[in-house]
């Protein structure tokens, strides 16, 4: 991978990692006695690893000028592997904490092993580690093909990936040693947040610079979604993380907002992290890889436009449905409910557009597990957006909120939609990237698909059951007019569902383990058949409106 | 017609990016900005008191351990919740909470009004091993809280940071932050009086974990739990029973 960089780029890379090393050492020194110091050591060690990798390849022959006639795919390859590693790590931790809820004594009397610290390790690991790396890796691939242009330079895609993974590492290690802001899905502290802003600005500049070089007059729909993902996540991240650190040598900070304003800002962020991280970005992925794999053009240009702008506009109003019946003023709750219901329209337009694209290719969905992953992803996207709009209605929410139903809903989206679109994409993309005809084993892809299906269904059904039972037990009255069940009664009733959920999660976790093996074996296959594999996929991009 | 307009828009990178920003910004501007300007959003409660340095440290432990992942601090305006947990939560009760800890999930019960419901000894025993007092509980055991000494020398800086984000701590409170944290667990000490002077007569000054000499993380967390729902009486004067 270093051999693809020019000598100048290698020198800049060494300088950048040296700067990171210095920063790490300063943090380690200044933060002595505070958890920040531990993070200083982690930053420094990370910088040494990166620098070591660059120096090891430093004296490799410089790449020829012909590289500029080809797309730059090394960062995409790296991102795919890293995303799979995060998937395995994040899903393992997720399943572990699922077992903790059934068997709470598996904590070794250690702070880092308790549920409260491990739970954000799971959510960050899968959302940002797995999801984020998959989005960045595929966005590099998609923007080049649909623009018929090479990335403008070879260093900034690496800066984004390396910096982004440092952010994920700081986040995950931070929770284990007790660093968190407690804002859900925005837990990392101020210095990690600043790092992410730098990474994100680099990412946005890289993206629009590539688009500016495009040979296609029109920007393809997949790029609209990737752009919305990059831009809106930046706005959300900056606003929600505004905080005052206790000092520059301590990790702890206090959020700028308090109480009801903080709650609204947090769920404006939280719900739109779902919208623009877990939906928009992956819709971008779907809009490129699903038609490619199916060999069919996108069904409707008009539906693409309406779906995109509907999602971009409506989602931002919906966050307050997380705060029904709370101390948030009623008018905001009602606005959130209204827009959440309206949101179903653009969501189903996007899902329908994907499924209609498959018309004429249904036999391939039957035979090809890779395409089936993407088709099921579109189905789960449609199902979970319907469920989401439904749960945002106040009386429904009075039952579902605070229960496991929410957890089931989230996982219908993240397992059924997000993970499946990623796996379908990766199984298409890996043979293209490593220039082999197909994945090492089709049978393992088939196995992965059915493990994912079984895992998702078991998980979601278990959580539907436990959530609705919980909600009903909390509000059931005796004939005498008093509450029928204590809280502990409802907890005891959850036990079998918690075990079922953990089993479902385990099945799902096996998927990426098999997947990573299959991908690594495909790469090995490509080494053995070097030069004899198929040529670059066709460079002509799908045009919007086709 | 609109497809033709859009057909032109998608030829311009910057124009498209600006359009995304504008269209996505509207929702937040309409829903969040008025919450800072409309006075009725947060009730007035003249008796609202501040967290003592010890309670604030306990709150930070609550955050550090991720307690909010399983416990909400927001009683909704529903009849069954009011009967189970107490008067529903008012916005003013968390007006000094940077950040708020309303939570989103009840794997365990709501804690908005847990203060005073159980004795200190029960809270300590429960945190030490929840299954000793509630056999069916799935909560982790937090034994290390009793072992860890509380870091107190930085509490003054914490109060300064709190003041920067709008919590009205006085210079006197900031200057005595460390001393007050130690004195709050040692009612017989000379400095104990100062805690009540600065933070109000209702402040709990006692050895929360049973040992007045050392300030442990257990002291801080239990002090925080015992004040939850007790910072103001506003919610108790509200007789509305919910829907």
mmCIF file with all atom_site columns, C-alpha atoms in Angstrom, chain A residues 136-265:
data_model
loop_
_atom_site.group_PDB
_atom_site.id
_atom_site.type_symbol
_atom_site.label_atom_id
_atom_site.label_alt_id
_atom_site.label_comp_id
_atom_site.label_asym_id
_atom_site.label_entity_id
_atom_site.label_seq_id
_atom_site.pdbx_PDB_ins_code
_atom_site.Cartn_x
_atom_site.Cartn_y
_atom_site.Cartn_z
_atom_site.occupancy
_atom_site.B_iso_or_equiv
_atom_site.pdbx_formal_charge
_atom_site.auth_seq_id
_atom_site.auth_comp_id
_atom_site.auth_asym_id
_atom_site.auth_atom_id
_atom_site.pdbx_PDB_model_num
ATOM 1   C CA . UNK A 1 136 ? -15.706 5.736  3.848   1.00 0.00 ? 136 UNK A CA 1
ATOM 2   C CA . UNK A 1 137 ? -14.275 2.773  1.893   1.00 0.00 ? 137 UNK A CA 1
ATOM 3   C CA . UNK A 1 138 ? -17.255 2.472  -0.451  1.00 0.00 ? 138 UNK A CA 1
ATOM 4   C CA . UNK A 1 139 ? -17.624 6.243  -0.891  1.00 0.00 ? 139 UNK A CA 1
ATOM 5   C CA . UNK A 1 140 ? -14.070 6.385  -2.302  1.00 0.00 ? 140 UNK A CA 1
ATOM 6   C CA . UNK A 1 141 ? -14.967 3.645  -4.747  1.00 0.00 ? 141 UNK A CA 1
ATOM 7   C CA . UNK A 1 142 ? -18.332 5.065  -5.764  1.00 0.00 ? 142 UNK A CA 1
ATOM 8   C CA . UNK A 1 143 ? -17.284 8.685  -6.184  1.00 0.00 ? 143 UNK A CA 1
ATOM 9   C CA . UNK A 1 144 ? -14.450 7.732  -8.512  1.00 0.00 ? 144 UNK A CA 1
ATOM 10  C CA . UNK A 1 145 ? -16.566 5.462  -10.712 1.00 0.00 ? 145 UNK A CA 1
ATOM 11  C CA . UNK A 1 146 ? -19.631 7.688  -10.935 1.00 0.00 ? 146 UNK A CA 1
ATOM 12  C CA . UNK A 1 147 ? -17.447 10.727 -11.645 1.00 0.00 ? 147 UNK A CA 1
ATOM 13  C CA . UNK A 1 148 ? -15.037 8.859  -13.892 1.00 0.00 ? 148 UNK A CA 1
ATOM 14  C CA . UNK A 1 149 ? -12.294 10.693 -12.049 1.00 0.00 ? 149 UNK A CA 1
ATOM 15  C CA . UNK A 1 150 ? -9.408  9.659  -9.854  1.00 0.00 ? 150 UNK A CA 1
ATOM 16  C CA . UNK A 1 151 ? -9.169  10.848 -6.254  1.00 0.00 ? 151 UNK A CA 1
ATOM 17  C CA . UNK A 1 152 ? -7.349  14.218 -6.416  1.00 0.00 ? 152 UNK A CA 1
ATOM 18  C CA . UNK A 1 153 ? -4.442  13.095 -4.226  1.00 0.00 ? 153 UNK A CA 1
ATOM 19  C CA . UNK A 1 154 ? -3.292  9.891  -2.600  1.00 0.00 ? 154 UNK A CA 1
ATOM 20  C CA . UNK A 1 155 ? -2.609  11.151 0.900   1.00 0.00 ? 155 UNK A CA 1
ATOM 21  C CA . UNK A 1 156 ? -5.873  12.674 2.110   1.00 0.00 ? 156 UNK A CA 1
ATOM 22  C CA . UNK A 1 157 ? -7.890  9.429  1.737   1.00 0.00 ? 157 UNK A CA 1
ATOM 23  C CA . UNK A 1 158 ? -5.343  7.872  4.116   1.00 0.00 ? 158 UNK A CA 1
ATOM 24  C CA . UNK A 1 159 ? -5.460  10.811 6.501   1.00 0.00 ? 159 UNK A CA 1
ATOM 25  C CA . UNK A 1 160 ? -9.228  10.332 6.705   1.00 0.00 ? 160 UNK A CA 1
ATOM 26  C CA . UNK A 1 161 ? -9.039  6.578  7.311   1.00 0.00 ? 161 UNK A CA 1
ATOM 27  C CA . UNK A 1 162 ? -6.121  6.643  9.756   1.00 0.00 ? 162 UNK A CA 1
ATOM 28  C CA . UNK A 1 163 ? -7.517  9.629  11.647  1.00 0.00 ? 163 UNK A CA 1
ATOM 29  C CA . UNK A 1 164 ? -11.002 8.185  11.734  1.00 0.00 ? 164 UNK A CA 1
ATOM 30  C CA . UNK A 1 165 ? -9.822  4.876  13.150  1.00 0.00 ? 165 UNK A CA 1
ATOM 31  C CA . UNK A 1 166 ? -7.795  6.714  15.776  1.00 0.00 ? 166 UNK A CA 1
ATOM 32  C CA . UNK A 1 167 ? -11.028 8.444  16.784  1.00 0.00 ? 167 UNK A CA 1
ATOM 33  C CA . UNK A 1 168 ? -12.787 5.073  17.066  1.00 0.00 ? 168 UNK A CA 1
ATOM 34  C CA . UNK A 1 169 ? -9.888  3.662  19.079  1.00 0.00 ? 169 UNK A CA 1
ATOM 35  C CA . UNK A 1 170 ? -9.880  6.626  21.480  1.00 0.00 ? 170 UNK A CA 1
ATOM 36  C CA . UNK A 1 171 ? -13.634 6.312  21.872  1.00 0.00 ? 171 UNK A CA 1
ATOM 37  C CA . UNK A 1 172 ? -13.655 2.600  22.626  1.00 0.00 ? 172 UNK A CA 1
ATOM 38  C CA . UNK A 1 173 ? -10.600 2.600  24.894  1.00 0.00 ? 173 UNK A CA 1
ATOM 39  C CA . UNK A 1 174 ? -11.933 5.692  26.646  1.00 0.00 ? 174 UNK A CA 1
ATOM 40  C CA . UNK A 1 175 ? -15.151 4.006  27.777  1.00 0.00 ? 175 UNK A CA 1
ATOM 41  C CA . UNK A 1 176 ? -13.162 1.137  29.259  1.00 0.00 ? 176 UNK A CA 1
ATOM 42  C CA . UNK A 1 177 ? -11.084 3.499  31.417  1.00 0.00 ? 177 UNK A CA 1
ATOM 43  C CA . UNK A 1 178 ? -14.067 5.678  32.271  1.00 0.00 ? 178 UNK A CA 1
ATOM 44  C CA . UNK A 1 179 ? -13.973 8.542  29.739  1.00 0.00 ? 179 UNK A CA 1
ATOM 45  C CA . UNK A 1 180 ? -17.410 9.411  28.393  1.00 0.00 ? 180 UNK A CA 1
ATOM 46  C CA . UNK A 1 181 ? -19.697 12.397 27.903  1.00 0.00 ? 181 UNK A CA 1
ATOM 47  C CA . UNK A 1 182 ? -22.727 10.125 28.434  1.00 0.00 ? 182 UNK A CA 1
ATOM 48  C CA . UNK A 1 183 ? -24.455 11.520 25.331  1.00 0.00 ? 183 UNK A CA 1
ATOM 49  C CA . UNK A 1 184 ? -25.625 8.440  23.495  1.00 0.00 ? 184 UNK A CA 1
ATOM 50  C CA . UNK A 1 185 ? -23.711 7.824  20.248  1.00 0.00 ? 185 UNK A CA 1
ATOM 51  C CA . UNK A 1 186 ? -21.660 10.961 21.011  1.00 0.00 ? 186 UNK A CA 1
ATOM 52  C CA . UNK A 1 187 ? -19.784 9.666  24.049  1.00 0.00 ? 187 UNK A CA 1
ATOM 53  C CA . UNK A 1 188 ? -16.167 10.585 23.155  1.00 0.00 ? 188 UNK A CA 1
ATOM 54  C CA . UNK A 1 189 ? -14.707 13.581 24.971  1.00 0.00 ? 189 UNK A CA 1
ATOM 55  C CA . UNK A 1 190 ? -13.704 16.983 23.619  1.00 0.00 ? 190 UNK A CA 1
ATOM 56  C CA . UNK A 1 191 ? -10.251 16.163 22.194  1.00 0.00 ? 191 UNK A CA 1
ATOM 57  C CA . UNK A 1 192 ? -11.521 13.133 20.288  1.00 0.00 ? 192 UNK A CA 1
ATOM 58  C CA . UNK A 1 193 ? -14.382 15.285 19.004  1.00 0.00 ? 193 UNK A CA 1
ATOM 59  C CA . UNK A 1 194 ? -11.918 17.885 17.714  1.00 0.00 ? 194 UNK A CA 1
ATOM 60  C CA . UNK A 1 195 ? -9.939  15.123 15.998  1.00 0.00 ? 195 UNK A CA 1
ATOM 61  C CA . UNK A 1 196 ? -13.104 13.961 14.261  1.00 0.00 ? 196 UNK A CA 1
ATOM 62  C CA . UNK A 1 197 ? -13.863 17.483 13.030  1.00 0.00 ? 197 UNK A CA 1
ATOM 63  C CA . UNK A 1 198 ? -10.409 17.675 11.417  1.00 0.00 ? 198 UNK A CA 1
ATOM 64  C CA . UNK A 1 199 ? -10.886 14.259 9.812   1.00 0.00 ? 199 UNK A CA 1
ATOM 65  C CA . UNK A 1 200 ? -14.349 15.153 8.598   1.00 0.00 ? 200 UNK A CA 1
ATOM 66  C CA . UNK A 1 201 ? -13.308 18.446 6.987   1.00 0.00 ? 201 UNK A CA 1
ATOM 67  C CA . UNK A 1 202 ? -10.541 16.576 5.160   1.00 0.00 ? 202 UNK A CA 1
ATOM 68  C CA . UNK A 1 203 ? -13.094 14.005 4.055   1.00 0.00 ? 203 UNK A CA 1
ATOM 69  C CA . UNK A 1 204 ? -15.518 16.618 2.746   1.00 0.00 ? 204 UNK A CA 1
ATOM 70  C CA . UNK A 1 205 ? -12.796 18.483 0.860   1.00 0.00 ? 205 UNK A CA 1
ATOM 71  C CA . UNK A 1 206 ? -11.585 15.223 -0.666  1.00 0.00 ? 206 UNK A CA 1
ATOM 72  C CA . UNK A 1 207 ? -15.105 14.402 -1.760  1.00 0.00 ? 207 UNK A CA 1
ATOM 73  C CA . UNK A 1 208 ? -15.921 17.708 -3.428  1.00 0.00 ? 208 UNK A CA 1
ATOM 74  C CA . UNK A 1 209 ? -12.478 17.919 -5.011  1.00 0.00 ? 209 UNK A CA 1
ATOM 75  C CA . UNK A 1 210 ? -13.144 14.560 -6.639  1.00 0.00 ? 210 UNK A CA 1
ATOM 76  C CA . UNK A 1 211 ? -16.574 15.666 -7.764  1.00 0.00 ? 211 UNK A CA 1
ATOM 77  C CA . UNK A 1 212 ? -15.053 18.844 -9.172  1.00 0.00 ? 212 UNK A CA 1
ATOM 78  C CA . UNK A 1 213 ? -12.815 16.699 -11.415 1.00 0.00 ? 213 UNK A CA 1
ATOM 79  C CA . UNK A 1 214 ? -15.668 14.598 -12.724 1.00 0.00 ? 214 UNK A CA 1
ATOM 80  C CA . UNK A 1 215 ? -16.030 13.708 -16.377 1.00 0.00 ? 215 UNK A CA 1
ATOM 81  C CA . UNK A 1 216 ? -19.768 13.164 -15.972 1.00 0.00 ? 216 UNK A CA 1
ATOM 82  C CA . UNK A 1 217 ? -21.873 16.322 -16.195 1.00 0.00 ? 217 UNK A CA 1
ATOM 83  C CA . UNK A 1 218 ? -24.308 15.091 -13.530 1.00 0.00 ? 218 UNK A CA 1
ATOM 84  C CA . UNK A 1 219 ? -23.669 14.055 -9.945  1.00 0.00 ? 219 UNK A CA 1
ATOM 85  C CA . UNK A 1 220 ? -25.091 10.567 -9.515  1.00 0.00 ? 220 UNK A CA 1
ATOM 86  C CA . UNK A 1 221 ? -27.721 9.937  -6.791  1.00 0.00 ? 221 UNK A CA 1
ATOM 87  C CA . UNK A 1 222 ? -25.371 7.788  -4.691  1.00 0.00 ? 222 UNK A CA 1
ATOM 88  C CA . UNK A 1 223 ? -23.158 10.858 -4.267  1.00 0.00 ? 223 UNK A CA 1
ATOM 89  C CA . UNK A 1 224 ? -26.085 12.987 -3.113  1.00 0.00 ? 224 UNK A CA 1
ATOM 90  C CA . UNK A 1 225 ? -26.526 10.626 -0.226  1.00 0.00 ? 225 UNK A CA 1
ATOM 91  C CA . UNK A 1 226 ? -22.822 10.368 0.580   1.00 0.00 ? 226 UNK A CA 1
ATOM 92  C CA . UNK A 1 227 ? -22.633 14.164 0.534   1.00 0.00 ? 227 UNK A CA 1
ATOM 93  C CA . UNK A 1 228 ? -25.638 14.525 2.815   1.00 0.00 ? 228 UNK A CA 1
ATOM 94  C CA . UNK A 1 229 ? -24.007 11.963 5.137   1.00 0.00 ? 229 UNK A CA 1
ATOM 95  C CA . UNK A 1 230 ? -20.748 13.906 5.296   1.00 0.00 ? 230 UNK A CA 1
ATOM 96  C CA . UNK A 1 231 ? -22.261 17.387 5.590   1.00 0.00 ? 231 UNK A CA 1
ATOM 97  C CA . UNK A 1 232 ? -25.087 16.796 8.034   1.00 0.00 ? 232 UNK A CA 1
ATOM 98  C CA . UNK A 1 233 ? -23.058 14.532 10.328  1.00 0.00 ? 233 UNK A CA 1
ATOM 99  C CA . UNK A 1 234 ? -20.519 17.374 10.567  1.00 0.00 ? 234 UNK A CA 1
ATOM 100 C CA . UNK A 1 235 ? -23.203 19.855 11.646  1.00 0.00 ? 235 UNK A CA 1
ATOM 101 C CA . UNK A 1 236 ? -24.769 17.427 14.138  1.00 0.00 ? 236 UNK A CA 1
ATOM 102 C CA . UNK A 1 237 ? -21.430 16.424 15.615  1.00 0.00 ? 237 UNK A CA 1
ATOM 103 C CA . UNK A 1 238 ? -20.210 19.976 16.158  1.00 0.00 ? 238 UNK A CA 1
ATOM 104 C CA . UNK A 1 239 ? -23.429 21.320 17.702  1.00 0.00 ? 239 UNK A CA 1
ATOM 105 C CA . UNK A 1 240 ? -24.147 18.390 20.003  1.00 0.00 ? 240 UNK A CA 1
ATOM 106 C CA . UNK A 1 241 ? -20.582 18.174 21.301  1.00 0.00 ? 241 UNK A CA 1
ATOM 107 C CA . UNK A 1 242 ? -20.168 21.830 22.288  1.00 0.00 ? 242 UNK A CA 1
ATOM 108 C CA . UNK A 1 243 ? -18.639 21.617 25.751  1.00 0.00 ? 243 UNK A CA 1
ATOM 109 C CA . UNK A 1 244 ? -16.242 23.279 28.180  1.00 0.00 ? 244 UNK A CA 1
ATOM 110 C CA . UNK A 1 245 ? -13.339 21.063 29.324  1.00 0.00 ? 245 UNK A CA 1
ATOM 111 C CA . UNK A 1 246 ? -12.423 21.156 33.019  1.00 0.00 ? 246 UNK A CA 1
ATOM 112 C CA . UNK A 1 247 ? -8.901  21.971 31.856  1.00 0.00 ? 247 UNK A CA 1
ATOM 113 C CA . UNK A 1 248 ? -6.724  21.256 28.822  1.00 0.00 ? 248 UNK A CA 1
ATOM 114 C CA . UNK A 1 249 ? -4.936  18.514 30.733  1.00 0.00 ? 249 UNK A CA 1
ATOM 115 C CA . UNK A 1 250 ? -8.072  16.655 31.802  1.00 0.00 ? 250 UNK A CA 1
ATOM 116 C CA . UNK A 1 251 ? -10.412 14.490 29.758  1.00 0.00 ? 251 UNK A CA 1
ATOM 117 C CA . UNK A 1 252 ? -13.620 15.578 31.468  1.00 0.00 ? 252 UNK A CA 1
ATOM 118 C CA . UNK A 1 253 ? -15.811 18.317 30.010  1.00 0.00 ? 253 UNK A CA 1
ATOM 119 C CA . UNK A 1 254 ? -19.242 19.769 30.741  1.00 0.00 ? 254 UNK A CA 1
ATOM 120 C CA . UNK A 1 255 ? -21.809 20.046 27.981  1.00 0.00 ? 255 UNK A CA 1
ATOM 121 C CA . UNK A 1 256 ? -22.703 23.604 27.018  1.00 0.00 ? 256 UNK A CA 1
ATOM 122 C CA . UNK A 1 257 ? -26.411 22.797 27.165  1.00 0.00 ? 257 UNK A CA 1
ATOM 123 C CA . UNK A 1 258 ? -28.417 21.627 30.165  1.00 0.00 ? 258 UNK A CA 1
ATOM 124 C CA . UNK A 1 259 ? -31.735 19.964 30.911  1.00 0.00 ? 259 UNK A CA 1
ATOM 125 C CA . UNK A 1 260 ? -34.488 20.242 28.337  1.00 0.00 ? 260 UNK A CA 1
ATOM 126 C CA . UNK A 1 261 ? -32.408 22.096 25.738  1.00 0.00 ? 261 UNK A CA 1
ATOM 127 C CA . UNK A 1 262 ? -29.675 19.516 26.085  1.00 0.00 ? 262 UNK A CA 1
ATOM 128 C CA . UNK A 1 263 ? -32.202 16.695 25.740  1.00 0.00 ? 263 UNK A CA 1
ATOM 129 C CA . UNK A 1 264 ? -33.613 18.145 22.534  1.00 0.00 ? 264 UNK A CA 1
ATOM 130 C CA . UNK A 1 265 ? -30.155 18.821 21.085  1.00 0.00 ? 265 UNK A CA 1
#
